[in-house]
Amino acid sequence: MNDGLNTQTWLDEHGDYLFSYALLRVKDTHVAEDLVQETLLAAVTARNTFSNQSTVRTWLTGILKHKLIDHFRRQGREIVIADLIDQNEDDHLDRFFEANGRWIEKPEAFPDPESAFQQKQFWKVFQDCLSGLKPRQAEVFLAKEIHGMSNEEICKHFSLNPTNVWVLMHRARLSLHKCLKIHWID
């Protein structure tokens, strides 16, 4: 076992972060809790493979990303951009305020309402364009661009070769560009 890893403290040190990360993507408290539990169990099982090339939190987040992909694959549905973007942060106000109502960390200046409105409109159009892609194109595009998976990880998880990934990404980008040009730019 790698002596640098104290598995007893992982939940205390990283549990809240992992839970928030999962909850932003699945929008279900129970599912997020299950995913964090699966992540920690997988990490304990694979602790001998941790090579100290990253922080434990980064390593655990990587495992969680794979668990999220497996979760969405089990759901047998497409992952839409709205599932990945928290559009209603009011549910998570406790992470911004102390019990006495003071800021834990003051937010940056509030965005200009017009630009915020434009951004919401853009994401709506982008989501519509994304849902117009073939399911495999959308999955690969989201894995690469939203989840930050490498080409090697995508090949492994979707049982594709590098050429297939390149073609799927190329076609997804062309389709999204065309759709956005019609529905957003023009």
mmCIF file with all atom_site columns, N, CA and C in Angstrom, residues 106-175:
data_model
loop_
_atom_site.group_PDB
_atom_site.id
_atom_site.type_symbol
_atom_site.label_atom_id
_atom_site.label_alt_id
_atom_site.label_comp_id
_atom_site.label_asym_id
_atom_site.label_entity_id
_atom_site.label_seq_id
_atom_site.pdbx_PDB_ins_code
_atom_site.Cartn_x
_atom_site.Cartn_y
_atom_site.Cartn_z
_atom_site.occupancy
_atom_site.B_iso_or_equiv
_atom_site.pdbx_formal_charge
_atom_site.auth_seq_id
_atom_site.auth_comp_id
_atom_site.auth_asym_id
_atom_site.auth_atom_id
_atom_site.pdbx_PDB_model_num
ATOM 1   N N  . LYS A 1 106 ? -16.895 36.019 -0.271  1.00 0.00 ? 106 LYS A N  1
ATOM 2   C CA . LYS A 1 106 ? -17.675 36.984 -1.034  1.00 0.00 ? 106 LYS A CA 1
ATOM 3   C C  . LYS A 1 106 ? -17.593 36.658 -2.512  1.00 0.00 ? 106 LYS A C  1
ATOM 4   N N  . PRO A 1 107 ? -18.736 36.730 -3.201  1.00 0.00 ? 107 PRO A N  1
ATOM 5   C CA . PRO A 1 107 ? -18.726 36.434 -4.639  1.00 0.00 ? 107 PRO A CA 1
ATOM 6   C C  . PRO A 1 107 ? -18.105 37.582 -5.423  1.00 0.00 ? 107 PRO A C  1
ATOM 7   N N  . GLU A 1 108 ? -17.751 37.271 -6.655  1.00 0.00 ? 108 GLU A N  1
ATOM 8   C CA . GLU A 1 108 ? -17.298 38.324 -7.549  1.00 0.00 ? 108 GLU A CA 1
ATOM 9   C C  . GLU A 1 108 ? -18.493 39.216 -7.865  1.00 0.00 ? 108 GLU A C  1
ATOM 10  N N  . ALA A 1 109 ? -18.228 40.329 -8.512  1.00 0.00 ? 109 ALA A N  1
ATOM 11  C CA . ALA A 1 109 ? -19.311 41.243 -8.867  1.00 0.00 ? 109 ALA A CA 1
ATOM 12  C C  . ALA A 1 109 ? -20.369 40.492 -9.667  1.00 0.00 ? 109 ALA A C  1
ATOM 13  N N  . PHE A 1 110 ? -21.628 40.855 -9.435  1.00 0.00 ? 110 PHE A N  1
ATOM 14  C CA . PHE A 1 110 ? -22.711 40.207 -10.147 1.00 0.00 ? 110 PHE A CA 1
ATOM 15  C C  . PHE A 1 110 ? -22.638 40.560 -11.625 1.00 0.00 ? 110 PHE A C  1
ATOM 16  N N  . PRO A 1 111 ? -22.993 39.629 -12.501 1.00 0.00 ? 111 PRO A N  1
ATOM 17  C CA . PRO A 1 111 ? -22.894 39.899 -13.935 1.00 0.00 ? 111 PRO A CA 1
ATOM 18  C C  . PRO A 1 111 ? -23.943 40.912 -14.383 1.00 0.00 ? 111 PRO A C  1
ATOM 19  N N  . ASP A 1 112 ? -23.631 41.537 -15.468 1.00 0.00 ? 112 ASP A N  1
ATOM 20  C CA . ASP A 1 112 ? -24.568 42.447 -16.108 1.00 0.00 ? 112 ASP A CA 1
ATOM 21  C C  . ASP A 1 112 ? -25.811 41.638 -16.498 1.00 0.00 ? 112 ASP A C  1
ATOM 22  N N  . PRO A 1 113 ? -27.018 42.092 -16.146 1.00 0.00 ? 113 PRO A N  1
ATOM 23  C CA . PRO A 1 113 ? -28.229 41.319 -16.453 1.00 0.00 ? 113 PRO A CA 1
ATOM 24  C C  . PRO A 1 113 ? -28.374 40.999 -17.935 1.00 0.00 ? 113 PRO A C  1
ATOM 25  N N  . GLU A 1 114 ? -28.009 41.931 -18.793 1.00 0.00 ? 114 GLU A N  1
ATOM 26  C CA . GLU A 1 114 ? -28.129 41.688 -20.239 1.00 0.00 ? 114 GLU A CA 1
ATOM 27  C C  . GLU A 1 114 ? -27.210 40.546 -20.682 1.00 0.00 ? 114 GLU A C  1
ATOM 28  N N  . SER A 1 115 ? -25.955 40.556 -20.188 1.00 0.00 ? 115 SER A N  1
ATOM 29  C CA . SER A 1 115 ? -25.039 39.480 -20.588 1.00 0.00 ? 115 SER A CA 1
ATOM 30  C C  . SER A 1 115 ? -25.477 38.150 -19.981 1.00 0.00 ? 115 SER A C  1
ATOM 31  N N  . ALA A 1 116 ? -26.009 38.176 -18.756 1.00 0.00 ? 116 ALA A N  1
ATOM 32  C CA . ALA A 1 116 ? -26.510 36.939 -18.151 1.00 0.00 ? 116 ALA A CA 1
ATOM 33  C C  . ALA A 1 116 ? -27.677 36.384 -18.954 1.00 0.00 ? 116 ALA A C  1
ATOM 34  N N  . PHE A 1 117 ? -28.564 37.262 -19.395 1.00 0.00 ? 117 PHE A N  1
ATOM 35  C CA . PHE A 1 117 ? -29.697 36.849 -20.219 1.00 0.00 ? 117 PHE A CA 1
ATOM 36  C C  . PHE A 1 117 ? -29.202 36.255 -21.539 1.00 0.00 ? 117 PHE A C  1
ATOM 37  N N  . GLN A 1 118 ? -28.210 36.910 -22.159 1.00 0.00 ? 118 GLN A N  1
ATOM 38  C CA . GLN A 1 118 ? -27.644 36.409 -23.410 1.00 0.00 ? 118 GLN A CA 1
ATOM 39  C C  . GLN A 1 118 ? -27.011 35.032 -23.199 1.00 0.00 ? 118 GLN A C  1
ATOM 40  N N  . GLN A 1 119 ? -26.323 34.869 -22.072 1.00 0.00 ? 119 GLN A N  1
ATOM 41  C CA . GLN A 1 119 ? -25.677 33.598 -21.789 1.00 0.00 ? 119 GLN A CA 1
ATOM 42  C C  . GLN A 1 119 ? -26.719 32.493 -21.625 1.00 0.00 ? 119 GLN A C  1
ATOM 43  N N  . LYS A 1 120 ? -27.810 32.772 -20.906 1.00 0.00 ? 120 LYS A N  1
ATOM 44  C CA . LYS A 1 120 ? -28.869 31.769 -20.754 1.00 0.00 ? 120 LYS A CA 1
ATOM 45  C C  . LYS A 1 120 ? -29.478 31.416 -22.104 1.00 0.00 ? 120 LYS A C  1
ATOM 46  N N  . GLN A 1 121 ? -29.681 32.423 -22.942 1.00 0.00 ? 121 GLN A N  1
ATOM 47  C CA . GLN A 1 121 ? -30.215 32.164 -24.284 1.00 0.00 ? 121 GLN A CA 1
ATOM 48  C C  . GLN A 1 121 ? -29.256 31.293 -25.079 1.00 0.00 ? 121 GLN A C  1
ATOM 49  N N  . PHE A 1 122 ? -27.957 31.615 -24.982 1.00 0.00 ? 122 PHE A N  1
ATOM 50  C CA . PHE A 1 122 ? -26.967 30.820 -25.713 1.00 0.00 ? 122 PHE A CA 1
ATOM 51  C C  . PHE A 1 122 ? -27.020 29.360 -25.278 1.00 0.00 ? 122 PHE A C  1
ATOM 52  N N  . TRP A 1 123 ? -27.022 29.095 -23.956 1.00 0.00 ? 123 TRP A N  1
ATOM 53  C CA . TRP A 1 123 ? -27.020 27.716 -23.480 1.00 0.00 ? 123 TRP A CA 1
ATOM 54  C C  . TRP A 1 123 ? -28.283 26.975 -23.892 1.00 0.00 ? 123 TRP A C  1
ATOM 55  N N  . LYS A 1 124 ? -29.393 27.675 -23.980 1.00 0.00 ? 124 LYS A N  1
ATOM 56  C CA . LYS A 1 124 ? -30.635 27.053 -24.462 1.00 0.00 ? 124 LYS A CA 1
ATOM 57  C C  . LYS A 1 124 ? -30.461 26.633 -25.917 1.00 0.00 ? 124 LYS A C  1
ATOM 58  N N  . VAL A 1 125 ? -29.938 27.541 -26.748 1.00 0.00 ? 125 VAL A N  1
ATOM 59  C CA . VAL A 1 125 ? -29.701 27.223 -28.161 1.00 0.00 ? 125 VAL A CA 1
ATOM 60  C C  . VAL A 1 125 ? -28.672 26.107 -28.270 1.00 0.00 ? 125 VAL A C  1
ATOM 61  N N  . PHE A 1 126 ? -27.591 26.187 -27.472 1.00 0.00 ? 126 PHE A N  1
ATOM 62  C CA . PHE A 1 126 ? -26.554 25.167 -27.512 1.00 0.00 ? 126 PHE A CA 1
ATOM 63  C C  . PHE A 1 126 ? -27.118 23.799 -27.126 1.00 0.00 ? 126 PHE A C  1
ATOM 64  N N  . GLN A 1 127 ? -27.962 23.779 -26.091 1.00 0.00 ? 127 GLN A N  1
ATOM 65  C CA . GLN A 1 127 ? -28.584 22.519 -25.678 1.00 0.00 ? 127 GLN A CA 1
ATOM 66  C C  . GLN A 1 127 ? -29.453 21.947 -26.798 1.00 0.00 ? 127 GLN A C  1
ATOM 67  N N  . ASP A 1 128 ? -30.216 22.809 -27.457 1.00 0.00 ? 128 ASP A N  1
ATOM 68  C CA . ASP A 1 128 ? -31.041 22.354 -28.580 1.00 0.00 ? 128 ASP A CA 1
ATOM 69  C C  . ASP A 1 128 ? -30.172 21.787 -29.692 1.00 0.00 ? 128 ASP A C  1
ATOM 70  N N  . CYS A 1 129 ? -29.072 22.475 -29.990 1.00 0.00 ? 129 CYS A N  1
ATOM 71  C CA . CYS A 1 129 ? -28.160 21.994 -31.032 1.00 0.00 ? 129 CYS A CA 1
ATOM 72  C C  . CYS A 1 129 ? -27.520 20.668 -30.623 1.00 0.00 ? 129 CYS A C  1
ATOM 73  N N  . LEU A 1 130 ? -27.125 20.557 -29.354 1.00 0.00 ? 130 LEU A N  1
ATOM 74  C CA . LEU A 1 130 ? -26.505 19.331 -28.854 1.00 0.00 ? 130 LEU A CA 1
ATOM 75  C C  . LEU A 1 130 ? -27.476 18.160 -28.925 1.00 0.00 ? 130 LEU A C  1
ATOM 76  N N  . SER A 1 131 ? -28.743 18.410 -28.636 1.00 0.00 ? 131 SER A N  1
ATOM 77  C CA . SER A 1 131 ? -29.722 17.318 -28.685 1.00 0.00 ? 131 SER A CA 1
ATOM 78  C C  . SER A 1 131 ? -30.005 16.882 -30.122 1.00 0.00 ? 131 SER A C  1
ATOM 79  N N  . GLY A 1 132 ? -29.598 17.691 -31.097 1.00 0.00 ? 132 GLY A N  1
ATOM 80  C CA . GLY A 1 132 ? -29.763 17.319 -32.496 1.00 0.00 ? 132 GLY A CA 1
ATOM 81  C C  . GLY A 1 132 ? -28.661 16.405 -33.017 1.00 0.00 ? 132 GLY A C  1
ATOM 82  N N  . LEU A 1 133 ? -27.606 16.223 -32.223 1.00 0.00 ? 133 LEU A N  1
ATOM 83  C CA . LEU A 1 133 ? -26.518 15.325 -32.633 1.00 0.00 ? 133 LEU A CA 1
ATOM 84  C C  . LEU A 1 133 ? -26.951 13.870 -32.471 1.00 0.00 ? 133 LEU A C  1
ATOM 85  N N  . LYS A 1 134 ? -26.268 12.996 -33.182 1.00 0.00 ? 134 LYS A N  1
ATOM 86  C CA . LYS A 1 134 ? -26.479 11.564 -32.965 1.00 0.00 ? 134 LYS A CA 1
ATOM 87  C C  . LYS A 1 134 ? -26.015 11.243 -31.547 1.00 0.00 ? 134 LYS A C  1
ATOM 88  N N  . PRO A 1 135 ? -26.665 10.283 -30.879 1.00 0.00 ? 135 PRO A N  1
ATOM 89  C CA . PRO A 1 135 ? -26.336 10.006 -29.475 1.00 0.00 ? 135 PRO A CA 1
ATOM 90  C C  . PRO A 1 135 ? -24.850 9.753  -29.216 1.00 0.00 ? 135 PRO A C  1
ATOM 91  N N  . ARG A 1 136 ? -24.190 8.968  -30.052 1.00 0.00 ? 136 ARG A N  1
ATOM 92  C CA . ARG A 1 136 ? -22.769 8.674  -29.827 1.00 0.00 ? 136 ARG A CA 1
ATOM 93  C C  . ARG A 1 136 ? -21.918 9.928  -29.994 1.00 0.00 ? 136 ARG A C  1
ATOM 94  N N  . GLN A 1 137 ? -22.266 10.781 -30.975 1.00 0.00 ? 137 GLN A N  1
ATOM 95  C CA . GLN A 1 137 ? -21.535 12.034 -31.160 1.00 0.00 ? 137 GLN A CA 1
ATOM 96  C C  . GLN A 1 137 ? -21.659 12.900 -29.909 1.00 0.00 ? 137 GLN A C  1
ATOM 97  N N  . ALA A 1 138 ? -22.881 13.006 -29.386 1.00 0.00 ? 138 ALA A N  1
ATOM 98  C CA . ALA A 1 138 ? -23.113 13.834 -28.204 1.00 0.00 ? 138 ALA A CA 1
ATOM 99  C C  . ALA A 1 138 ? -22.345 13.283 -27.003 1.00 0.00 ? 138 ALA A C  1
ATOM 100 N N  . GLU A 1 139 ? -22.370 11.970 -26.807 1.00 0.00 ? 139 GLU A N  1
ATOM 101 C CA . GLU A 1 139 ? -21.654 11.365 -25.685 1.00 0.00 ? 139 GLU A CA 1
ATOM 102 C C  . GLU A 1 139 ? -20.165 11.646 -25.754 1.00 0.00 ? 139 GLU A C  1
ATOM 103 N N  . VAL A 1 140 ? -19.581 11.448 -26.923 1.00 0.00 ? 140 VAL A N  1
ATOM 104 C CA . VAL A 1 140 ? -18.145 11.658 -27.085 1.00 0.00 ? 140 VAL A CA 1
ATOM 105 C C  . VAL A 1 140 ? -17.805 13.138 -26.938 1.00 0.00 ? 140 VAL A C  1
ATOM 106 N N  . PHE A 1 141 ? -18.623 14.016 -27.527 1.00 0.00 ? 141 PHE A N  1
ATOM 107 C CA . PHE A 1 141 ? -18.386 15.453 -27.417 1.00 0.00 ? 141 PHE A CA 1
ATOM 108 C C  . PHE A 1 141 ? -18.429 15.893 -25.951 1.00 0.00 ? 141 PHE A C  1
ATOM 109 N N  . LEU A 1 142 ? -19.445 15.464 -25.207 1.00 0.00 ? 142 LEU A N  1
ATOM 110 C CA . LEU A 1 142 ? -19.560 15.833 -23.797 1.00 0.00 ? 142 LEU A CA 1
ATOM 111 C C  . LEU A 1 142 ? -18.411 15.264 -22.969 1.00 0.00 ? 142 LEU A C  1
ATOM 112 N N  . ALA A 1 143 ? -18.042 14.023 -23.254 1.00 0.00 ? 143 ALA A N  1
ATOM 113 C CA . ALA A 1 143 ? -16.927 13.419 -22.519 1.00 0.00 ? 143 ALA A CA 1
ATOM 114 C C  . ALA A 1 143 ? -15.647 14.224 -22.724 1.00 0.00 ? 143 ALA A C  1
ATOM 115 N N  . LYS A 1 144 ? -15.416 14.650 -23.952 1.00 0.00 ? 144 LYS A N  1
ATOM 116 C CA . LYS A 1 144 ? -14.187 15.396 -24.280 1.00 0.00 ? 144 LYS A CA 1
ATOM 117 C C  . LYS A 1 144 ? -14.254 16.840 -23.788 1.00 0.00 ? 144 LYS A C  1
ATOM 118 N N  . GLU A 1 145 ? -15.302 17.558 -24.165 1.00 0.00 ? 145 GLU A N  1
ATOM 119 C CA . GLU A 1 145 ? -15.342 19.002 -23.942 1.00 0.00 ? 145 GLU A CA 1
ATOM 120 C C  . GLU A 1 145 ? -15.905 19.415 -22.586 1.00 0.00 ? 145 GLU A C  1
ATOM 121 N N  . ILE A 1 146 ? -16.794 18.644 -22.019 1.00 0.00 ? 146 ILE A N  1
ATOM 122 C CA . ILE A 1 146 ? -17.390 19.012 -20.731 1.00 0.00 ? 146 ILE A CA 1
ATOM 123 C C  . ILE A 1 146 ? -16.696 18.293 -19.572 1.00 0.00 ? 146 ILE A C  1
ATOM 124 N N  . HIS A 1 147 ? -16.497 16.989 -19.726 1.00 0.00 ? 147 HIS A N  1
ATOM 125 C CA . HIS A 1 147 ? -15.871 16.223 -18.651 1.00 0.00 ? 147 HIS A CA 1
ATOM 126 C C  . HIS A 1 147 ? -14.355 16.255 -18.710 1.00 0.00 ? 147 HIS A C  1
ATOM 127 N N  . GLY A 1 148 ? -13.789 16.730 -19.819 1.00 0.00 ? 148 GLY A N  1
ATOM 128 C CA . GLY A 1 148 ? -12.339 16.873 -19.926 1.00 0.00 ? 148 GLY A CA 1
ATOM 129 C C  . GLY A 1 148 ? -11.586 15.563 -20.061 1.00 0.00 ? 148 GLY A C  1
ATOM 130 N N  . MET A 1 149 ? -12.246 14.547 -20.586 1.00 0.00 ? 149 MET A N  1
ATOM 131 C CA . MET A 1 149 ? -11.568 13.266 -20.758 1.00 0.00 ? 149 MET A CA 1
ATOM 132 C C  . MET A 1 149 ? -10.569 13.353 -21.900 1.00 0.00 ? 149 MET A C  1
ATOM 133 N N  . SER A 1 150 ? -9.488  12.606 -21.786 1.00 0.00 ? 150 SER A N  1
ATOM 134 C CA . SER A 1 150 ? -8.495  12.545 -22.860 1.00 0.00 ? 150 SER A CA 1
ATOM 135 C C  . SER A 1 150 ? -9.001  11.599 -23.953 1.00 0.00 ? 150 SER A C  1
ATOM 136 N N  . ASN A 1 151 ? -8.371  11.672 -25.119 1.00 0.00 ? 151 ASN A N  1
ATOM 137 C CA . ASN A 1 151 ? -8.751  10.771 -26.216 1.00 0.00 ? 151 ASN A CA 1
ATOM 138 C C  . ASN A 1 151 ? -8.565  9.306  -25.811 1.00 0.00 ? 151 ASN A C  1
ATOM 139 N N  . GLU A 1 152 ? -7.499  9.036  -25.070 1.00 0.00 ? 152 GLU A N  1
ATOM 140 C CA . GLU A 1 152 ? -7.244  7.659  -24.643 1.00 0.00 ? 152 GLU A CA 1
ATOM 141 C C  . GLU A 1 152 ? -8.363  7.167  -23.722 1.00 0.00 ? 152 GLU A C  1
ATOM 142 N N  . GLU A 1 153 ? -8.804  8.019  -22.799 1.00 0.00 ? 153 GLU A N  1
ATOM 143 C CA . GLU A 1 153 ? -9.893  7.638  -21.901 1.00 0.00 ? 153 GLU A CA 1
ATOM 144 C C  . GLU A 1 153 ? -11.189 7.412  -22.671 1.00 0.00 ? 153 GLU A C  1
ATOM 145 N N  . ILE A 1 154 ? -11.452 8.271  -23.644 1.00 0.00 ? 154 ILE A N  1
ATOM 146 C CA . ILE A 1 154 ? -12.664 8.128  -24.458 1.00 0.00 ? 154 ILE A CA 1
ATOM 147 C C  . ILE A 1 154 ? -12.625 6.822  -25.237 1.00 0.00 ? 154 ILE A C  1
ATOM 148 N N  . CYS A 1 155 ? -11.475 6.529  -25.835 1.00 0.00 ? 155 CYS A N  1
ATOM 149 C CA . CYS A 1 155 ? -11.331 5.268  -26.579 1.00 0.00 ? 155 CYS A CA 1
ATOM 150 C C  . CYS A 1 155 ? -11.633 4.074  -25.674 1.00 0.00 ? 155 CYS A C  1
ATOM 151 N N  . LYS A 1 156 ? -11.081 4.107  -24.479 1.00 0.00 ? 156 LYS A N  1
ATOM 152 C CA . LYS A 1 156 ? -11.257 2.999  -23.550 1.00 0.00 ? 156 LYS A CA 1
ATOM 153 C C  . LYS A 1 156 ? -12.720 2.865  -23.107 1.00 0.00 ? 156 LYS A C  1
ATOM 154 N N  . HIS A 1 157 ? -13.339 3.972  -22.709 1.00 0.00 ? 157 HIS A N  1
ATOM 155 C CA . HIS A 1 157 ? -14.682 3.912  -22.138 1.00 0.00 ? 157 HIS A CA 1
ATOM 156 C C  . HIS A 1 157 ? -15.781 3.687  -23.169 1.00 0.00 ? 157 HIS A C  1
ATOM 157 N N  . PHE A 1 158 ? -15.555 4.102  -24.402 1.00 0.00 ? 158 PHE A N  1
ATOM 158 C CA . PHE A 1 158 ? -16.583 3.937  -25.418 1.00 0.00 ? 158 PHE A CA 1
ATOM 159 C C  . PHE A 1 158 ? -16.223 2.827  -26.422 1.00 0.00 ? 158 PHE A C  1
ATOM 160 N N  . SER A 1 159 ? -15.118 2.122  -26.159 1.00 0.00 ? 159 SER A N  1
ATOM 161 C CA . SER A 1 159 ? -14.653 1.049  -27.041 1.00 0.00 ? 159 SER A CA 1
ATOM 162 C C  . SER A 1 159 ? -14.520 1.546  -28.480 1.00 0.00 ? 159 SER A C  1
ATOM 163 N N  . LEU A 1 160 ? -13.786 2.642  -28.631 1.00 0.00 ? 160 LEU A N  1
ATOM 164 C CA . LEU A 1 160 ? -13.557 3.242  -29.946 1.00 0.00 ? 160 LEU A CA 1
ATOM 165 C C  . LEU A 1 160 ? -12.061 3.288  -30.212 1.00 0.00 ? 160 LEU A C  1
ATOM 166 N N  . ASN A 1 161 ? -11.710 3.391  -31.486 1.00 0.00 ? 161 ASN A N  1
ATOM 167 C CA . ASN A 1 161 ? -10.303 3.612  -31.799 1.00 0.00 ? 161 ASN A CA 1
ATOM 168 C C  . ASN A 1 161 ? -10.094 5.115  -32.001 1.00 0.00 ? 161 ASN A C  1
ATOM 169 N N  . PRO A 1 162 ? -8.858  5.595  -31.984 1.00 0.00 ? 162 PRO A N  1
ATOM 170 C CA . PRO A 1 162 ? -8.602  7.040  -32.089 1.00 0.00 ? 162 PRO A CA 1
ATOM 171 C C  . PRO A 1 162 ? -9.206  7.685  -33.339 1.00 0.00 ? 162 PRO A C  1
ATOM 172 N N  . THR A 1 163 ? -9.229  6.959  -34.440 1.00 0.00 ? 163 THR A N  1
ATOM 173 C CA . THR A 1 163 ? -9.814  7.516  -35.661 1.00 0.00 ? 163 THR A CA 1
ATOM 174 C C  . THR A 1 163 ? -11.310 7.740  -35.491 1.00 0.00 ? 163 THR A C  1
ATOM 175 N N  . ASN A 1 164 ? -11.998 6.778  -34.850 1.00 0.00 ? 164 ASN A N  1
ATOM 176 C CA . ASN A 1 164 ? -13.432 6.944  -34.588 1.00 0.00 ? 164 ASN A CA 1
ATOM 177 C C  . ASN A 1 164 ? -13.702 8.164  -33.722 1.00 0.00 ? 164 ASN A C  1
ATOM 178 N N  . VAL A 1 165 ? -12.883 8.353  -32.690 1.00 0.00 ? 165 VAL A N  1
ATOM 179 C CA . VAL A 1 165 ? -13.056 9.505  -31.814 1.00 0.00 ? 165 VAL A CA 1
ATOM 180 C C  . VAL A 1 165 ? -12.867 10.790 -32.607 1.00 0.00 ? 165 VAL A C  1
ATOM 181 N N  . TRP A 1 166 ? -11.828 10.840 -33.429 1.00 0.00 ? 166 TRP A N  1
ATOM 182 C CA . TRP A 1 166 ? -11.559 12.035 -34.223 1.00 0.00 ? 166 TRP A CA 1
ATOM 183 C C  . TRP A 1 166 ? -12.737 12.332 -35.145 1.00 0.00 ? 166 TRP A C  1
ATOM 184 N N  . VAL A 1 167 ? -13.250 11.309 -35.825 1.00 0.00 ? 167 VAL A N  1
ATOM 185 C CA . VAL A 1 167 ? -14.368 11.498 -36.753 1.00 0.00 ? 167 VAL A CA 1
ATOM 186 C C  . VAL A 1 167 ? -15.620 11.961 -36.000 1.00 0.00 ? 167 VAL A C  1
ATOM 187 N N  . LEU A 1 168 ? -15.932 11.320 -34.875 1.00 0.00 ? 168 LEU A N  1
ATOM 188 C CA . LEU A 1 168 ? -17.112 11.719 -34.095 1.00 0.00 ? 168 LEU A CA 1
ATOM 189 C C  . LEU A 1 168 ? -16.992 13.160 -33.607 1.00 0.00 ? 168 LEU A C  1
ATOM 190 N N  . MET A 1 169 ? -15.804 13.530 -33.109 1.00 0.00 ? 169 MET A N  1
ATOM 191 C CA . MET A 1 169 ? -15.603 14.909 -32.638 1.00 0.00 ? 169 MET A CA 1
ATOM 192 C C  . MET A 1 169 ? -15.703 15.892 -33.805 1.00 0.00 ? 169 MET A C  1
ATOM 193 N N  . HIS A 1 170 ? -15.110 15.544 -34.926 1.00 0.00 ? 170 HIS A N  1
ATOM 194 C CA . HIS A 1 170 ? -15.143 16.424 -36.102 1.00 0.00 ? 170 HIS A CA 1
ATOM 195 C C  . HIS A 1 170 ? -16.587 16.645 -36.560 1.00 0.00 ? 170 HIS A C  1
ATOM 196 N N  . ARG A 1 171 ? -17.335 15.573 -36.675 1.00 0.00 ? 171 ARG A N  1
ATOM 197 C CA . ARG A 1 171 ? -18.729 15.692 -37.117 1.00 0.00 ? 171 ARG A CA 1
ATOM 198 C C  . ARG A 1 171 ? -19.586 16.431 -36.099 1.00 0.00 ? 171 ARG A C  1
ATOM 199 N N  . ALA A 1 172 ? -19.346 16.183 -34.814 1.00 0.00 ? 172 ALA A N  1
ATOM 200 C CA . ALA A 1 172 ? -20.103 16.890 -33.773 1.00 0.00 ? 172 ALA A CA 1
ATOM 201 C C  . ALA A 1 172 ? -19.814 18.386 -33.835 1.00 0.00 ? 172 ALA A C  1
ATOM 202 N N  . ARG A 1 173 ? -18.545 18.746 -33.976 1.00 0.00 ? 173 ARG A N  1
ATOM 203 C CA . ARG A 1 173 ? -18.185 20.166 -34.047 1.00 0.00 ? 173 ARG A CA 1
ATOM 204 C C  . ARG A 1 173 ? -18.771 20.831 -35.285 1.00 0.00 ? 173 ARG A C  1
ATOM 205 N N  . LEU A 1 174 ? -18.723 20.134 -36.421 1.00 0.00 ? 174 LEU A N  1
ATOM 206 C CA . LEU A 1 174 ? -19.310 20.710 -37.637 1.00 0.00 ? 174 LEU A CA 1
ATOM 207 C C  . LEU A 1 174 ? -20.813 20.915 -37.476 1.00 0.00 ? 174 LEU A C  1
ATOM 208 N N  . SER A 1 175 ? -21.484 19.920 -36.934 1.00 0.00 ? 175 SER A N  1
ATOM 209 C CA . SER A 1 175 ? -22.936 20.027 -36.744 1.00 0.00 ? 175 SER A CA 1
ATOM 210 C C  . SER A 1 175 ? -23.285 21.134 -35.765 1.00 0.00 ? 175 SER A C  1
#
